[in-house]
mmCIF file of N, CA and C in Angstrom:
data_model
loop_
_atom_site.group_PDB
_atom_site.id
_atom_site.type_symbol
_atom_site.label_atom_id
_atom_site.label_comp_id
_atom_site.label_asym_id
_atom_site.label_seq_id
_atom_site.Cartn_x
_atom_site.Cartn_y
_atom_site.Cartn_z
ATOM 1 N N ARG A 1 30.949 13.557 -14.431
ATOM 2 C CA ARG A 1 29.687 14.023 -14.994
ATOM 3 C C ARG A 1 28.894 14.884 -14.022
ATOM 4 N N HIS A 2 29.224 14.842 -12.770
ATOM 5 C CA HIS A 2 28.463 15.597 -11.782
ATOM 6 C C HIS A 2 28.770 17.084 -11.924
ATOM 7 N N LYS A 3 27.739 17.858 -12.322
ATOM 8 C CA LYS A 3 27.926 19.283 -12.545
ATOM 9 C C LYS A 3 27.169 20.137 -11.537
ATOM 10 N N ASP A 4 26.208 19.573 -10.836
ATOM 11 C CA ASP A 4 25.395 20.328 -9.886
ATOM 12 C C ASP A 4 25.959 20.221 -8.484
ATOM 13 N N PRO A 5 25.687 21.242 -7.668
ATOM 14 C CA PRO A 5 26.035 21.106 -6.246
ATOM 15 C C PRO A 5 25.061 20.128 -5.600
ATOM 16 N N GLY A 6 25.446 19.562 -4.512
ATOM 17 C CA GLY A 6 24.522 18.694 -3.791
ATOM 18 C C GLY A 6 23.466 19.529 -3.082
ATOM 19 N N PHE A 7 22.331 18.942 -2.825
ATOM 20 C CA PHE A 7 21.243 19.649 -2.165
ATOM 21 C C PHE A 7 20.822 18.926 -0.890
ATOM 22 N N GLU A 8 21.746 18.185 -0.300
ATOM 23 C CA GLU A 8 21.405 17.357 0.845
ATOM 24 C C GLU A 8 20.810 18.171 1.995
ATOM 25 N N LYS A 9 21.436 19.290 2.333
ATOM 26 C CA LYS A 9 20.957 20.113 3.448
ATOM 27 C C LYS A 9 19.518 20.560 3.203
ATOM 28 N N GLU A 10 19.238 21.055 2.021
ATOM 29 C CA GLU A 10 17.910 21.552 1.681
ATOM 30 C C GLU A 10 16.880 20.420 1.593
ATOM 31 N N ILE A 11 17.302 19.294 1.042
ATOM 32 C CA ILE A 11 16.390 18.148 0.915
ATOM 33 C C ILE A 11 16.002 17.639 2.299
ATOM 34 N N PHE A 12 16.990 17.481 3.188
ATOM 35 C CA PHE A 12 16.677 16.979 4.518
ATOM 36 C C PHE A 12 15.853 17.977 5.321
ATOM 37 N N ALA A 13 16.067 19.275 5.113
ATOM 38 C CA ALA A 13 15.232 20.290 5.778
ATOM 39 C C ALA A 13 13.785 20.168 5.300
ATOM 40 N N PHE A 14 13.587 19.982 3.995
ATOM 41 C CA PHE A 14 12.231 19.798 3.480
ATOM 42 C C PHE A 14 11.621 18.509 4.030
ATOM 43 N N LEU A 15 12.397 17.433 4.036
ATOM 44 C CA LEU A 15 11.864 16.156 4.526
ATOM 45 C C LEU A 15 11.422 16.256 5.984
ATOM 46 N N ASP A 16 12.150 16.998 6.794
ATOM 47 C CA ASP A 16 11.722 17.207 8.179
ATOM 48 C C ASP A 16 10.336 17.854 8.217
ATOM 49 N N LYS A 17 10.124 18.886 7.393
ATOM 50 C CA LYS A 17 8.822 19.552 7.321
ATOM 51 C C LYS A 17 7.755 18.600 6.782
ATOM 52 N N PHE A 18 8.115 17.855 5.739
ATOM 53 C CA PHE A 18 7.193 16.900 5.113
ATOM 54 C C PHE A 18 6.718 15.854 6.121
ATOM 55 N N PHE A 19 7.664 15.242 6.829
ATOM 56 C CA PHE A 19 7.300 14.225 7.811
ATOM 57 C C PHE A 19 6.455 14.809 8.932
ATOM 58 N N ALA A 20 6.784 16.028 9.364
ATOM 59 C CA ALA A 20 6.004 16.683 10.423
ATOM 60 C C ALA A 20 4.577 16.953 9.958
ATOM 61 N N LEU A 21 4.403 17.440 8.739
ATOM 62 C CA LEU A 21 3.059 17.695 8.202
ATOM 63 C C LEU A 21 2.262 16.399 8.105
ATOM 64 N N CYS A 22 2.913 15.347 7.643
ATOM 65 C CA CYS A 22 2.230 14.050 7.543
ATOM 66 C C CYS A 22 1.784 13.581 8.924
ATOM 67 N N GLU A 23 2.685 13.662 9.890
ATOM 68 C CA GLU A 23 2.357 13.208 11.240
ATOM 69 C C GLU A 23 1.228 14.043 11.851
ATOM 70 N N GLU A 24 1.300 15.355 11.702
ATOM 71 C CA GLU A 24 0.260 16.246 12.239
ATOM 72 C C GLU A 24 -1.121 15.940 11.662
ATOM 73 N N ASN A 25 -1.137 15.437 10.433
ATOM 74 C CA ASN A 25 -2.402 15.189 9.740
ATOM 75 C C ASN A 25 -2.793 13.716 9.699
ATOM 76 N N GLY A 26 -2.022 12.858 10.378
ATOM 77 C CA GLY A 26 -2.344 11.435 10.423
ATOM 78 C C GLY A 26 -2.237 10.739 9.070
ATOM 79 N N ILE A 27 -1.319 11.225 8.256
ATOM 80 C CA ILE A 27 -1.098 10.675 6.918
ATOM 81 C C ILE A 27 0.288 10.051 6.874
ATOM 82 N N GLN A 28 0.398 8.865 6.296
ATOM 83 C CA GLN A 28 1.699 8.242 6.114
ATOM 84 C C GLN A 28 2.441 8.941 4.973
ATOM 85 N N PRO A 29 3.756 9.088 5.081
ATOM 86 C CA PRO A 29 4.518 9.714 3.992
ATOM 87 C C PRO A 29 4.298 9.033 2.641
ATOM 88 N N THR A 30 4.155 7.711 2.646
ATOM 89 C CA THR A 30 3.902 7.020 1.371
ATOM 90 C C THR A 30 2.569 7.441 0.769
ATOM 91 N N GLU A 31 1.584 7.708 1.607
ATOM 92 C CA GLU A 31 0.277 8.155 1.114
ATOM 93 C C GLU A 31 0.396 9.529 0.468
ATOM 94 N N ALA A 32 1.146 10.414 1.107
ATOM 95 C CA ALA A 32 1.342 11.753 0.546
ATOM 96 C C ALA A 32 2.154 11.685 -0.748
ATOM 97 N N ALA A 33 3.161 10.822 -0.778
ATOM 98 C CA ALA A 33 3.981 10.689 -1.985
ATOM 99 C C ALA A 33 3.147 10.176 -3.158
ATOM 100 N N MET A 34 2.315 9.193 -2.897
ATOM 101 C CA MET A 34 1.446 8.677 -3.965
ATOM 102 C C MET A 34 0.480 9.760 -4.443
ATOM 103 N N SER A 35 -0.075 10.511 -3.503
ATOM 104 C CA SER A 35 -0.996 11.586 -3.876
ATOM 105 C C SER A 35 -0.288 12.653 -4.703
ATOM 106 N N PHE A 36 0.954 12.945 -4.335
ATOM 107 C CA PHE A 36 1.748 13.911 -5.105
ATOM 108 C C PHE A 36 1.839 13.466 -6.558
ATOM 109 N N LEU A 37 2.145 12.201 -6.763
ATOM 110 C CA LEU A 37 2.283 11.694 -8.130
ATOM 111 C C LEU A 37 0.944 11.615 -8.855
ATOM 112 N N LYS A 38 -0.103 11.229 -8.138
ATOM 113 C CA LYS A 38 -1.431 11.140 -8.771
ATOM 114 C C LYS A 38 -1.936 12.505 -9.222
ATOM 115 N N ARG A 39 -1.471 13.576 -8.579
ATOM 116 C CA ARG A 39 -1.894 14.929 -8.941
ATOM 117 C C ARG A 39 -1.250 15.422 -10.226
ATOM 118 N N ARG A 40 -0.246 14.748 -10.709
ATOM 119 C CA ARG A 40 0.498 15.169 -11.886
ATOM 120 C C ARG A 40 -0.140 14.604 -13.150
ATOM 121 N N GLU A 41 -0.607 15.486 -14.016
ATOM 122 C CA GLU A 41 -1.238 15.044 -15.257
ATOM 123 C C GLU A 41 -0.266 14.307 -16.169
ATOM 124 N N ASN A 42 1.011 14.674 -16.110
ATOM 125 C CA ASN A 42 1.979 14.049 -17.009
ATOM 126 C C ASN A 42 2.545 12.736 -16.475
ATOM 127 N N VAL A 43 2.158 12.322 -15.272
ATOM 128 C CA VAL A 43 2.596 11.027 -14.747
ATOM 129 C C VAL A 43 1.621 9.967 -15.237
ATOM 130 N N GLN A 44 2.115 9.083 -16.066
ATOM 131 C CA GLN A 44 1.275 8.046 -16.653
ATOM 132 C C GLN A 44 1.274 6.752 -15.844
ATOM 133 N N CYS A 45 2.311 6.561 -15.051
ATOM 134 C CA CYS A 45 2.465 5.301 -14.335
ATOM 135 C C CYS A 45 3.301 5.552 -13.082
ATOM 136 N N ILE A 46 2.937 4.912 -11.991
ATOM 137 C CA ILE A 46 3.707 5.006 -10.758
ATOM 138 C C ILE A 46 4.301 3.624 -10.486
ATOM 139 N N LEU A 47 5.602 3.548 -10.501
ATOM 140 C CA LEU A 47 6.285 2.284 -10.239
ATOM 141 C C LEU A 47 6.725 2.252 -8.786
ATOM 142 N N VAL A 48 6.352 1.224 -8.082
ATOM 143 C CA VAL A 48 6.760 1.068 -6.691
ATOM 144 C C VAL A 48 7.405 -0.298 -6.524
ATOM 145 N N GLY A 49 8.304 -0.365 -5.591
ATOM 146 C CA GLY A 49 8.958 -1.630 -5.304
ATOM 147 C C GLY A 49 8.348 -2.271 -4.073
ATOM 148 N N ALA A 50 8.370 -3.583 -4.058
ATOM 149 C CA ALA A 50 7.883 -4.325 -2.896
ATOM 150 C C ALA A 50 8.687 -5.607 -2.782
ATOM 151 N N ARG A 51 9.177 -5.854 -1.579
ATOM 152 C CA ARG A 51 9.925 -7.084 -1.331
ATOM 153 C C ARG A 51 9.070 -8.154 -0.680
ATOM 154 N N SER A 52 7.837 -7.770 -0.366
ATOM 155 C CA SER A 52 6.945 -8.736 0.264
ATOM 156 C C SER A 52 5.507 -8.385 -0.105
ATOM 157 N N VAL A 53 4.618 -9.316 0.134
ATOM 158 C CA VAL A 53 3.196 -9.067 -0.109
ATOM 159 C C VAL A 53 2.702 -7.957 0.810
ATOM 160 N N ASP A 54 3.217 -7.918 2.048
ATOM 161 C CA ASP A 54 2.841 -6.863 2.984
ATOM 162 C C ASP A 54 3.210 -5.484 2.440
ATOM 163 N N GLN A 55 4.406 -5.347 1.894
ATOM 164 C CA GLN A 55 4.812 -4.067 1.314
ATOM 165 C C GLN A 55 3.932 -3.709 0.118
ATOM 166 N N LEU A 56 3.604 -4.681 -0.691
ATOM 167 C CA LEU A 56 2.711 -4.434 -1.830
ATOM 168 C C LEU A 56 1.343 -3.969 -1.342
ATOM 169 N N ASP A 57 0.818 -4.643 -0.323
ATOM 170 C CA ASP A 57 -0.484 -4.240 0.245
ATOM 171 C C ASP A 57 -0.432 -2.813 0.773
ATOM 172 N N ARG A 58 0.668 -2.450 1.443
ATOM 173 C CA ARG A 58 0.802 -1.082 1.972
ATOM 174 C C ARG A 58 0.898 -0.058 0.845
ATOM 175 N N ASN A 59 1.589 -0.406 -0.236
ATOM 176 C CA ASN A 59 1.680 0.506 -1.380
ATOM 177 C C ASN A 59 0.317 0.704 -2.036
ATOM 178 N N ILE A 60 -0.439 -0.367 -2.174
ATOM 179 C CA ILE A 60 -1.776 -0.260 -2.762
ATOM 180 C C ILE A 60 -2.676 0.591 -1.871
ATOM 181 N N ALA A 61 -2.623 0.365 -0.565
ATOM 182 C CA ALA A 61 -3.430 1.151 0.366
ATOM 183 C C ALA A 61 -3.023 2.626 0.314
ATOM 184 N N ALA A 62 -1.726 2.888 0.197
ATOM 185 C CA ALA A 62 -1.248 4.270 0.106
ATOM 186 C C ALA A 62 -1.761 4.932 -1.162
ATOM 187 N N TYR A 63 -1.774 4.188 -2.248
ATOM 188 C CA TYR A 63 -2.275 4.720 -3.519
ATOM 189 C C TYR A 63 -3.762 5.059 -3.421
ATOM 190 N N GLU A 64 -4.502 4.216 -2.747
ATOM 191 C CA GLU A 64 -5.952 4.391 -2.658
ATOM 192 C C GLU A 64 -6.378 5.418 -1.611
ATOM 193 N N LYS A 65 -5.467 5.835 -0.742
ATOM 194 C CA LYS A 65 -5.790 6.789 0.321
ATOM 195 C C LYS A 65 -6.147 8.149 -0.280
ATOM 196 N N ASP A 66 -7.201 8.733 0.237
ATOM 197 C CA ASP A 66 -7.610 10.065 -0.203
ATOM 198 C C ASP A 66 -6.970 11.089 0.728
ATOM 199 N N VAL A 67 -5.887 11.690 0.278
ATOM 200 C CA VAL A 67 -5.173 12.698 1.070
ATOM 201 C C VAL A 67 -5.818 14.050 0.778
ATOM 202 N N PRO A 68 -6.182 14.795 1.816
ATOM 203 C CA PRO A 68 -6.849 16.083 1.606
ATOM 204 C C PRO A 68 -6.035 17.023 0.709
ATOM 205 N N ALA A 69 -6.728 17.673 -0.208
ATOM 206 C CA ALA A 69 -6.070 18.591 -1.148
ATOM 207 C C ALA A 69 -5.357 19.714 -0.402
ATOM 208 N N GLY A 70 -5.927 20.174 0.706
ATOM 209 C CA GLY A 70 -5.293 21.247 1.476
ATOM 210 C C GLY A 70 -3.923 20.849 1.993
ATOM 211 N N LEU A 71 -3.806 19.605 2.458
ATOM 212 C CA LEU A 71 -2.507 19.124 2.930
ATOM 213 C C LEU A 71 -1.535 19.031 1.765
ATOM 214 N N MET A 72 -1.997 18.520 0.641
ATOM 215 C CA MET A 72 -1.116 18.407 -0.523
ATOM 216 C C MET A 72 -0.664 19.789 -0.981
ATOM 217 N N ASP A 73 -1.557 20.768 -0.946
ATOM 218 C CA ASP A 73 -1.184 22.135 -1.302
ATOM 219 C C ASP A 73 -0.133 22.677 -0.343
ATOM 220 N N GLN A 74 -0.281 22.364 0.934
ATOM 221 C CA GLN A 74 0.673 22.813 1.953
ATOM 222 C C GLN A 74 2.047 22.177 1.711
ATOM 223 N N ILE A 75 2.059 20.904 1.393
ATOM 224 C CA ILE A 75 3.324 20.216 1.094
ATOM 225 C C ILE A 75 3.970 20.823 -0.145
ATOM 226 N N GLU A 76 3.160 21.091 -1.161
ATOM 227 C CA GLU A 76 3.676 21.719 -2.387
ATOM 228 C C GLU A 76 4.318 23.063 -2.057
ATOM 229 N N THR A 77 3.647 23.870 -1.237
ATOM 230 C CA THR A 77 4.169 25.185 -0.863
ATOM 231 C C THR A 77 5.488 25.040 -0.112
ATOM 232 N N GLU A 78 5.547 24.086 0.809
ATOM 233 C CA GLU A 78 6.786 23.860 1.568
ATOM 234 C C GLU A 78 7.934 23.428 0.657
ATOM 235 N N SER A 79 7.621 22.790 -0.462
ATOM 236 C CA SER A 79 8.673 22.299 -1.358
ATOM 237 C C SER A 79 9.105 23.333 -2.397
ATOM 238 N N ASP A 80 8.410 24.462 -2.472
ATOM 239 C CA ASP A 80 8.728 25.463 -3.495
ATOM 240 C C ASP A 80 10.179 25.946 -3.422
ATOM 241 N N ALA A 81 10.663 26.234 -2.216
ATOM 242 C CA ALA A 81 12.041 26.725 -2.084
ATOM 243 C C ALA A 81 13.044 25.674 -2.562
ATOM 244 N N LEU A 82 12.795 24.432 -2.236
ATOM 245 C CA LEU A 82 13.679 23.351 -2.670
ATOM 246 C C LEU A 82 13.660 23.228 -4.187
ATOM 247 N N LYS A 83 12.462 23.254 -4.772
ATOM 248 C CA LYS A 83 12.354 23.148 -6.236
ATOM 249 C C LYS A 83 13.049 24.324 -6.916
ATOM 250 N N GLU A 84 12.983 25.487 -6.293
ATOM 251 C CA GLU A 84 13.624 26.681 -6.860
ATOM 252 C C GLU A 84 15.136 26.516 -6.939
ATOM 253 N N ILE A 85 15.759 26.062 -5.875
ATOM 254 C CA ILE A 85 17.218 25.940 -5.898
ATOM 255 C C ILE A 85 17.693 24.755 -6.733
ATOM 256 N N MET A 86 16.863 23.717 -6.841
ATOM 257 C CA MET A 86 17.271 22.547 -7.614
ATOM 258 C C MET A 86 17.120 22.781 -9.114
ATOM 259 N N GLY A 87 16.297 23.723 -9.492
ATOM 260 C CA GLY A 87 16.130 24.025 -10.906
ATOM 261 C C GLY A 87 15.362 22.947 -11.644
ATOM 262 N N GLU A 88 15.602 22.858 -12.925
ATOM 263 C CA GLU A 88 14.831 21.949 -13.763
ATOM 264 C C GLU A 88 15.544 20.646 -14.066
ATOM 265 N N ASN A 89 16.651 20.410 -13.432
ATOM 266 C CA ASN A 89 17.425 19.203 -13.697
ATOM 267 C C ASN A 89 16.969 18.069 -12.792
ATOM 268 N N ALA A 90 16.360 17.047 -13.367
ATOM 269 C CA ALA A 90 15.855 15.917 -12.580
ATOM 270 C C ALA A 90 16.970 15.014 -12.064
ATOM 271 N N ASP A 91 18.090 15.055 -12.709
ATOM 272 C CA ASP A 91 19.205 14.182 -12.348
ATOM 273 C C ASP A 91 20.374 15.037 -11.878
ATOM 274 N N MET A 92 20.639 15.011 -10.583
ATOM 275 C CA MET A 92 21.700 15.863 -10.064
ATOM 276 C C MET A 92 23.074 15.496 -10.608
ATOM 277 N N TRP A 93 23.185 14.342 -11.262
ATOM 278 C CA TRP A 93 24.481 13.905 -11.778
ATOM 279 C C TRP A 93 24.706 14.366 -13.205
ATOM 280 N N ILE A 94 23.668 14.850 -13.858
ATOM 281 C CA ILE A 94 23.798 15.340 -15.230
ATOM 282 C C ILE A 94 23.279 16.763 -15.263
ATOM 283 N N GLY A 95 24.114 17.714 -15.618
ATOM 284 C CA GLY A 95 23.773 19.119 -15.516
ATOM 285 C C GLY A 95 22.862 19.672 -16.590
ATOM 286 N N ASP A 96 22.488 18.899 -17.589
ATOM 287 C CA ASP A 96 21.690 19.480 -18.668
ATOM 288 C C ASP A 96 20.352 18.763 -18.877
ATOM 289 N N GLY A 97 19.855 18.086 -17.855
ATOM 290 C CA GLY A 97 18.572 17.409 -17.955
ATOM 291 C C GLY A 97 17.426 18.343 -17.620
ATOM 292 N N GLY A 98 16.286 17.827 -17.239
ATOM 293 C CA GLY A 98 15.165 18.677 -16.885
ATOM 294 C C GLY A 98 14.330 18.057 -15.791
ATOM 295 N N ARG A 99 14.239 18.728 -14.638
ATOM 296 C CA ARG A 99 13.367 18.245 -13.552
ATOM 297 C C ARG A 99 11.929 18.475 -13.928
ATOM 298 N N PHE A 100 11.061 17.558 -13.564
ATOM 299 C CA PHE A 100 9.641 17.730 -13.823
ATOM 300 C C PHE A 100 8.981 18.559 -12.732
ATOM 301 N N TYR A 101 9.448 18.464 -11.489
ATOM 302 C CA TYR A 101 8.763 19.106 -10.377
ATOM 303 C C TYR A 101 9.687 20.011 -9.633
#
C-alpha cells in the first residue's frame, strides 16, 4: 500500500530547525506543538498520551503556555518546504489521502 517516497531526510532537517527555534526562544517543543494545533480552526480536539500524572501535568502546562505568534509564524515558515514536498497526503502509507497541514 505504500505509494509515497519516504520523507525522513526532510522531516529530520525540519525537526533540527524546529528544536533550535524552540531552544533559542525558551519554549519546549511540546508547547510549540500544542500551539500549532490550537491555531488550527479545523482542529476540534487534541489527543495526547500520558503514562503518568507527571506527563499529564506537563501536557496540560504545554497546552496552557502562550507561545508568541511570531515564533509560531517562524516555525510555520520553516515547515513550508516540508509541507510542499509531502503534498496533501496525511498518511504516507496511503497515496490518495489528504494532509491537513
